[in-house]
Amino acid sequence: NHLEHVSMEICTIMTRLGYGEMMRRWRVEKYREYDRLKNARYLNEQGNAVTCITAGSKAEGLTCYLESDWDILFVLEDVLCVEADINLLTISDDKDVFRMDTMDTRVYPGHCRLLQERPAAHARYDTITKALCDNGYGGVLLSSSVLLDEYEYSRSLPHNASAEHHKRAGPSIPDTVDGVLHFDRVIALRCSCPSILQRWADRRRNWPSPTIVQKVVSLGALVTPVGFKGSDYKHMEWRICFNTGEAELVNNLNDTQAKVYVILKMILRDIIKPNNKEITSYVLKNIILWQAENTPQTEFHSRSLLYWLHDGLKKLRTAIEKKRLCYYMIPERNLMEACGMHDYQQHKWVADITDMLEEGPNVILRLEKIRKAIVASPEPMMWFSKKRMELEMLHLEFMHRSVEIREKNGDVGDSDSILKKINNRHCDLLRQVAQRMFLKVSSANQLVDIFYRMLM
C-alpha cells in the first residue's frame, strides 16, 4: 500500500513537471504540424524532394522545448532502397533504386549494404553521385561514409552566426543555435522492407493493438548512413531504422509507461552518466517497448509505477551484465554489441543499479528534477508548473505562426497581430515569474535568460 501511494504521488509530480498525458499529446501534435508546415515551405523554396521529420524525444512529446536535443531526419525522397524480392517495375523511374544486401554473412543484423539497381531517369542528388563506389565485381555500391562526408560538408557551407557546429556523432551532425537549442541532423533514405516488418507484425503480443501494428507497418522504414561499429566494412554499411514507427509506438504507451521511460532516462543522465554513449536512451526505449509487448496493458497504472521502474532497472542491469539486449524491431540485432563499454564500467554500473534496486523508492530523491519538485511547497510548484507549460505552448505556437507567415509573405514582419499577442503574453509570463522570484528585470536579455531556464 505504501509503494502504491508513493507511485501515485510520483505520477502526480511527473505531470506537474510537464510529462503528463495532456502535455505529451499536445507536443506530439505540434511537432507533427510544424514538420508539415516546414516541408511545404521547403519544397516550395528548394524544388527538390527532401522531407524533414522530427524524431526522438521531441516526436514522442516527452521533453520540454530546451530539455534535450531536437532530432531531425532529412529524408531524400527521390531515392528508394528495396529488399531482394521487390519488383522494380512497380517503382517510378524518377527514383534512384538500390537493392538492400542483408544476406551477406559479413553484414550485422539490422544493417545492409546498398547495391545500385537502377539510376533515376533524371539528374540525381550530388551527394548520391559522389558516394557511388565500384564494389570490385562490376557492381556499384553506395558508401555510407562518403555520403555522410558530403552531407556534412554541404551542411557546413551556409554560415549562420548563431549556430555552432560540433563533431559528428555516428550518423548525426550536431550543432547548437544561440547556445541553448541543440540539433541532431541525420540524412536518411526511404526503405521498403516488407518482410522485416511482417516478421515484427506476426509476433504474438499483448501490445500494441492490431490497428497500431498495421499503422507501424504502413509507416515503413529508413536507412541511415552508419555501419555496425565492429565491422571491417562499416564505411559501406547502412543501418535499418523505424523512426516514425517507433514514435507511433511510444505515443501509444499509456501515461504510466511513458513516465517510467522518462524516469529511466533521468537515472541514466543523473546517476549512471555514461561518457561516450555506451548506454543510450535508445536502449531504455527498447526495454520499455519489450516490457509493454510482453505484459497486459491493464498492469500499467499509476499505483504500479515503482514496480515497473524496478523491473526496467533490473532489465537494464541484465543488459549491461550480459552485454545483450535484443532490438525491438529486429531481435537478431544486439543493441549492446560493440557499444564500447569497458569491463570496469560494466562492473560499476551493475553495482550502481543493484544499489538503486536495494534503495527502493528513495532512489527517486537522487534525481535532481524530481527531488526539487518534492521539496518545493505545493502551491508555488503548481503555479510555476502552469506558467512553464503555458510558456512552452506559446513558444511552439509562435514557431508555427512564423512558418505560416514565411510561407505567405517570405518574411516574418512586426505587423502580425497573432505574433504580437503571443509575444506580449510571453513577456507577461516571464515578468510574473521574475516577480515571484524577487528578481528586478531591467532588460530584454534578462527575460530571455528566464525563458531559457524555464524551458530546459
PDB file of C-alpha atoms in Angstrom, residues 28-194:
ATOM      1  CA  VAL A  28       3.331  15.399 -30.397  1.00  0.00           C
ATOM      2  CA  GLU A  29       0.642  17.152 -32.407  1.00  0.00           C
ATOM      3  CA  LYS A  30       2.502  20.460 -32.516  1.00  0.00           C
ATOM      4  CA  TYR A  31       5.795  18.971 -33.725  1.00  0.00           C
ATOM      5  CA  ARG A  32       3.934  17.000 -36.413  1.00  0.00           C
ATOM      6  CA  GLU A  33       2.181  20.151 -37.576  1.00  0.00           C
ATOM      7  CA  TYR A  34       5.474  22.066 -37.533  1.00  0.00           C
ATOM      8  CA  ASP A  35       7.056  19.405 -39.762  1.00  0.00           C
ATOM      9  CA  ARG A  36       4.136  19.649 -42.167  1.00  0.00           C
ATOM     10  CA  LEU A  37       4.457  23.434 -42.443  1.00  0.00           C
ATOM     11  CA  LYS A  38       8.251  23.333 -42.811  1.00  0.00           C
ATOM     12  CA  ASN A  39       8.125  20.642 -45.502  1.00  0.00           C
ATOM     13  CA  ALA A  40       5.554  22.554 -47.542  1.00  0.00           C
ATOM     14  CA  ARG A  41       7.733  25.669 -47.425  1.00  0.00           C
ATOM     15  CA  TYR A  42      10.967  23.732 -48.051  1.00  0.00           C
ATOM     16  CA  LEU A  43       9.526  22.109 -51.180  1.00  0.00           C
ATOM     17  CA  ASN A  44       8.412  25.494 -52.495  1.00  0.00           C
ATOM     18  CA  GLU A  45      11.832  27.069 -51.891  1.00  0.00           C
ATOM     19  CA  GLN A  46      14.142  24.244 -52.943  1.00  0.00           C
ATOM     20  CA  GLY A  47      12.125  22.488 -55.618  1.00  0.00           C
ATOM     21  CA  ASN A  48      13.588  19.097 -54.667  1.00  0.00           C
ATOM     22  CA  ALA A  49      12.034  16.382 -52.567  1.00  0.00           C
ATOM     23  CA  VAL A  50      13.600  16.404 -49.105  1.00  0.00           C
ATOM     24  CA  THR A  51      11.304  15.683 -46.171  1.00  0.00           C
ATOM     25  CA  CYS A  52      12.189  16.792 -42.642  1.00  0.00           C
ATOM     26  CA  ILE A  53      10.915  14.553 -39.861  1.00  0.00           C
ATOM     27  CA  THR A  54      11.172  15.346 -36.159  1.00  0.00           C
ATOM     28  CA  ALA A  55      12.281  12.168 -34.379  1.00  0.00           C
ATOM     29  CA  GLY A  56      13.312  11.025 -30.903  1.00  0.00           C
ATOM     30  CA  SER A  57      12.010  12.553 -27.686  1.00  0.00           C
ATOM     31  CA  LYS A  58      10.514  15.625 -29.395  1.00  0.00           C
ATOM     32  CA  ALA A  59       8.370  13.412 -31.673  1.00  0.00           C
ATOM     33  CA  GLU A  60       7.363  11.418 -28.586  1.00  0.00           C
ATOM     34  CA  GLY A  61       6.317  14.540 -26.650  1.00  0.00           C
ATOM     35  CA  LEU A  62       8.471  13.542 -23.702  1.00  0.00           C
ATOM     36  CA  THR A  63      10.756  16.547 -23.339  1.00  0.00           C
ATOM     37  CA  CYS A  64      10.334  20.250 -22.863  1.00  0.00           C
ATOM     38  CA  TYR A  65      11.492  22.562 -25.677  1.00  0.00           C
ATOM     39  CA  LEU A  66      15.110  23.014 -24.496  1.00  0.00           C
ATOM     40  CA  GLU A  67      15.372  19.891 -22.364  1.00  0.00           C
ATOM     41  CA  SER A  68      17.073  17.650 -24.922  1.00  0.00           C
ATOM     42  CA  ASP A  69      18.336  17.586 -28.498  1.00  0.00           C
ATOM     43  CA  TRP A  70      15.929  18.148 -31.370  1.00  0.00           C
ATOM     44  CA  ASP A  71      16.492  15.143 -33.645  1.00  0.00           C
ATOM     45  CA  ILE A  72      15.660  15.825 -37.306  1.00  0.00           C
ATOM     46  CA  LEU A  73      15.772  13.342 -40.179  1.00  0.00           C
ATOM     47  CA  PHE A  74      16.402  14.701 -43.676  1.00  0.00           C
ATOM     48  CA  VAL A  75      14.868  12.100 -45.988  1.00  0.00           C
ATOM     49  CA  LEU A  76      15.883  12.150 -49.665  1.00  0.00           C
ATOM     50  CA  GLU A  77      12.575  11.256 -51.292  1.00  0.00           C
ATOM     51  CA  ASP A  78      13.946  10.568 -54.800  1.00  0.00           C
ATOM     52  CA  VAL A  79      15.872   7.525 -53.534  1.00  0.00           C
ATOM     53  CA  LEU A  80      14.411   4.146 -52.563  1.00  0.00           C
ATOM     54  CA  CYS A  81      16.128   1.104 -51.067  1.00  0.00           C
ATOM     55  CA  VAL A  82      14.350  -2.217 -51.552  1.00  0.00           C
ATOM     56  CA  GLU A  83      14.564  -5.834 -50.445  1.00  0.00           C
ATOM     57  CA  ALA A  84      15.599  -8.557 -52.869  1.00  0.00           C
ATOM     58  CA  ASP A  85      12.124  -9.735 -53.923  1.00  0.00           C
ATOM     59  CA  ILE A  86      10.543  -6.384 -54.747  1.00  0.00           C
ATOM     60  CA  ASN A  87       9.560  -5.855 -58.400  1.00  0.00           C
ATOM     61  CA  LEU A  88      11.265  -2.730 -59.776  1.00  0.00           C
ATOM     62  CA  LEU A  89       8.506  -2.265 -62.366  1.00  0.00           C
ATOM     63  CA  THR A  90       6.243  -1.128 -59.546  1.00  0.00           C
ATOM     64  CA  ILE A  91       8.635   1.747 -58.704  1.00  0.00           C
ATOM     65  CA  SER A  92       8.622   5.096 -60.508  1.00  0.00           C
ATOM     66  CA  ASP A  93      11.622   5.603 -62.823  1.00  0.00           C
ATOM     67  CA  ASP A  94      12.116   9.025 -61.210  1.00  0.00           C
ATOM     68  CA  LYS A  95      13.684   7.267 -58.235  1.00  0.00           C
ATOM     69  CA  ASP A  96      17.217   6.066 -57.693  1.00  0.00           C
ATOM     70  CA  VAL A  97      16.777   2.420 -56.659  1.00  0.00           C
ATOM     71  CA  PHE A  98      19.246   0.476 -54.504  1.00  0.00           C
ATOM     72  CA  ARG A  99      18.960  -3.180 -53.575  1.00  0.00           C
ATOM     73  CA  MET A 100      19.465  -3.989 -49.886  1.00  0.00           C
ATOM     74  CA  ASP A 101      22.021  -6.722 -49.262  1.00  0.00           C
ATOM     75  CA  THR A 102      21.233  -8.171 -45.839  1.00  0.00           C
ATOM     76  CA  MET A 103      22.194 -11.780 -46.565  1.00  0.00           C
ATOM     77  CA  ASP A 104      25.976 -11.374 -46.668  1.00  0.00           C
ATOM     78  CA  THR A 105      27.378 -13.037 -43.544  1.00  0.00           C
ATOM     79  CA  ARG A 106      29.697 -10.059 -43.073  1.00  0.00           C
ATOM     80  CA  VAL A 107      26.692  -7.709 -42.615  1.00  0.00           C
ATOM     81  CA  TYR A 108      25.493  -7.477 -38.999  1.00  0.00           C
ATOM     82  CA  PRO A 109      21.721  -7.959 -38.374  1.00  0.00           C
ATOM     83  CA  GLY A 110      19.760  -4.745 -38.737  1.00  0.00           C
ATOM     84  CA  HIS A 111      22.268  -3.394 -41.254  1.00  0.00           C
ATOM     85  CA  CYS A 112      22.673  -3.698 -45.010  1.00  0.00           C
ATOM     86  CA  ARG A 113      24.779  -2.687 -47.979  1.00  0.00           C
ATOM     87  CA  LEU A 114      23.161  -0.826 -50.862  1.00  0.00           C
ATOM     88  CA  LEU A 115      23.831  -2.043 -54.418  1.00  0.00           C
ATOM     89  CA  GLN A 116      22.727   0.266 -57.230  1.00  0.00           C
ATOM     90  CA  GLU A 117      19.900  -1.430 -59.088  1.00  0.00           C
ATOM     91  CA  ARG A 118      18.599   1.354 -61.307  1.00  0.00           C
ATOM     92  CA  PRO A 119      19.629   5.021 -61.589  1.00  0.00           C
ATOM     93  CA  ALA A 120      16.926   7.687 -61.667  1.00  0.00           C
ATOM     94  CA  ALA A 121      15.693   8.850 -65.077  1.00  0.00           C
ATOM     95  CA  HIS A 122      16.514  12.456 -64.148  1.00  0.00           C
ATOM     96  CA  ALA A 123      19.547  14.067 -62.523  1.00  0.00           C
ATOM     97  CA  ARG A 124      20.195  12.629 -59.067  1.00  0.00           C
ATOM     98  CA  TYR A 125      21.370  14.283 -55.869  1.00  0.00           C
ATOM     99  CA  ASP A 126      25.046  15.328 -55.970  1.00  0.00           C
ATOM    100  CA  THR A 127      25.621  13.646 -52.594  1.00  0.00           C
ATOM    101  CA  ILE A 128      24.376  10.330 -54.037  1.00  0.00           C
ATOM    102  CA  THR A 129      26.517  10.599 -57.179  1.00  0.00           C
ATOM    103  CA  LYS A 130      29.688  11.329 -55.194  1.00  0.00           C
ATOM    104  CA  ALA A 131      29.060   8.404 -52.819  1.00  0.00           C
ATOM    105  CA  LEU A 132      28.857   5.697 -55.525  1.00  0.00           C
ATOM    106  CA  CYS A 133      31.741   3.195 -55.413  1.00  0.00           C
ATOM    107  CA  ASP A 134      32.797   0.204 -57.514  1.00  0.00           C
ATOM    108  CA  ASN A 135      32.407  -2.997 -55.482  1.00  0.00           C
ATOM    109  CA  GLY A 136      35.115  -4.803 -57.488  1.00  0.00           C
ATOM    110  CA  TYR A 137      32.678  -7.223 -59.130  1.00  0.00           C
ATOM    111  CA  GLY A 138      31.123  -4.957 -61.722  1.00  0.00           C
ATOM    112  CA  GLY A 139      28.501  -3.565 -59.364  1.00  0.00           C
ATOM    113  CA  VAL A 140      28.110  -0.139 -57.756  1.00  0.00           C
ATOM    114  CA  LEU A 141      27.685   0.325 -54.001  1.00  0.00           C
ATOM    115  CA  LEU A 142      26.510   3.416 -52.138  1.00  0.00           C
ATOM    116  CA  SER A 143      29.079   4.298 -49.479  1.00  0.00           C
ATOM    117  CA  SER A 144      27.575   5.443 -46.197  1.00  0.00           C
ATOM    118  CA  SER A 145      30.759   7.156 -45.005  1.00  0.00           C
ATOM    119  CA  VAL A 146      31.343   9.072 -48.265  1.00  0.00           C
ATOM    120  CA  LEU A 147      27.720  10.212 -48.408  1.00  0.00           C
ATOM    121  CA  LEU A 148      27.924  11.357 -44.801  1.00  0.00           C
ATOM    122  CA  ASP A 149      31.145  13.278 -45.520  1.00  0.00           C
ATOM    123  CA  GLU A 150      29.477  15.016 -48.456  1.00  0.00           C
ATOM    124  CA  TYR A 151      26.368  15.818 -46.461  1.00  0.00           C
ATOM    125  CA  GLU A 152      28.378  17.173 -43.539  1.00  0.00           C
ATOM    126  CA  TYR A 153      30.364  19.406 -45.896  1.00  0.00           C
ATOM    127  CA  SER A 154      27.205  20.747 -47.546  1.00  0.00           C
ATOM    128  CA  ARG A 155      25.624  21.410 -44.116  1.00  0.00           C
ATOM    129  CA  SER A 156      28.606  23.483 -43.026  1.00  0.00           C
ATOM    130  CA  LEU A 157      28.525  25.782 -46.066  1.00  0.00           C
ATOM    131  CA  PRO A 158      25.672  28.160 -45.119  1.00  0.00           C
ATOM    132  CA  HIS A 159      27.103  30.405 -42.442  1.00  0.00           C
ATOM    133  CA  ASN A 160      24.815  31.024 -39.514  1.00  0.00           C
ATOM    134  CA  ALA A 161      26.351  33.347 -36.963  1.00  0.00           C
ATOM    135  CA  SER A 162      24.202  31.919 -34.176  1.00  0.00           C
ATOM    136  CA  ALA A 163      24.991  28.247 -34.979  1.00  0.00           C
ATOM    137  CA  GLU A 164      27.926  26.329 -33.532  1.00  0.00           C
ATOM    138  CA  HIS A 165      28.869  23.120 -35.351  1.00  0.00           C
ATOM    139  CA  HIS A 166      30.034  20.097 -33.354  1.00  0.00           C
ATOM    140  CA  LYS A 167      31.943  16.905 -34.058  1.00  0.00           C
ATOM    141  CA  ARG A 168      29.970  14.254 -35.928  1.00  0.00           C
ATOM    142  CA  ALA A 169      28.440  11.516 -33.753  1.00  0.00           C
ATOM    143  CA  GLY A 170      27.601   8.354 -35.702  1.00  0.00           C
ATOM    144  CA  PRO A 171      25.206   9.377 -38.484  1.00  0.00           C
ATOM    145  CA  SER A 172      24.309  12.586 -36.629  1.00  0.00           C
ATOM    146  CA  ILE A 173      25.600  16.048 -37.467  1.00  0.00           C
ATOM    147  CA  PRO A 174      25.011  18.104 -34.296  1.00  0.00           C
ATOM    148  CA  ASP A 175      25.004  21.843 -33.843  1.00  0.00           C
ATOM    149  CA  THR A 176      23.779  24.374 -31.315  1.00  0.00           C
ATOM    150  CA  VAL A 177      21.793  27.531 -32.030  1.00  0.00           C
ATOM    151  CA  ASP A 178      22.007  30.528 -29.699  1.00  0.00           C
ATOM    152  CA  GLY A 179      23.953  28.394 -27.236  1.00  0.00           C
ATOM    153  CA  VAL A 180      20.851  26.569 -25.940  1.00  0.00           C
ATOM    154  CA  LEU A 181      18.952  24.769 -28.724  1.00  0.00           C
ATOM    155  CA  HIS A 182      20.759  21.564 -29.705  1.00  0.00           C
ATOM    156  CA  PHE A 183      20.009  19.899 -33.048  1.00  0.00           C
ATOM    157  CA  ASP A 184      20.979  16.425 -34.249  1.00  0.00           C
ATOM    158  CA  ARG A 185      20.573  16.210 -38.025  1.00  0.00           C
ATOM    159  CA  VAL A 186      20.626  12.842 -39.786  1.00  0.00           C
ATOM    160  CA  ILE A 187      20.320  12.167 -43.507  1.00  0.00           C
ATOM    161  CA  ALA A 188      18.154   9.149 -44.383  1.00  0.00           C
ATOM    162  CA  LEU A 189      16.772   7.183 -47.339  1.00  0.00           C
ATOM    163  CA  ARG A 190      13.380   5.534 -47.678  1.00  0.00           C
ATOM    164  CA  CYS A 191      13.496   1.780 -47.347  1.00  0.00           C
ATOM    165  CA  SER A 192      10.932  -0.808 -48.475  1.00  0.00           C
ATOM    166  CA  CYS A 193      11.437  -3.941 -46.370  1.00  0.00           C
ATOM    167  CA  PRO A 194       8.018  -5.618 -46.015  1.00  0.00           C
TER     168      PRO A 194
END
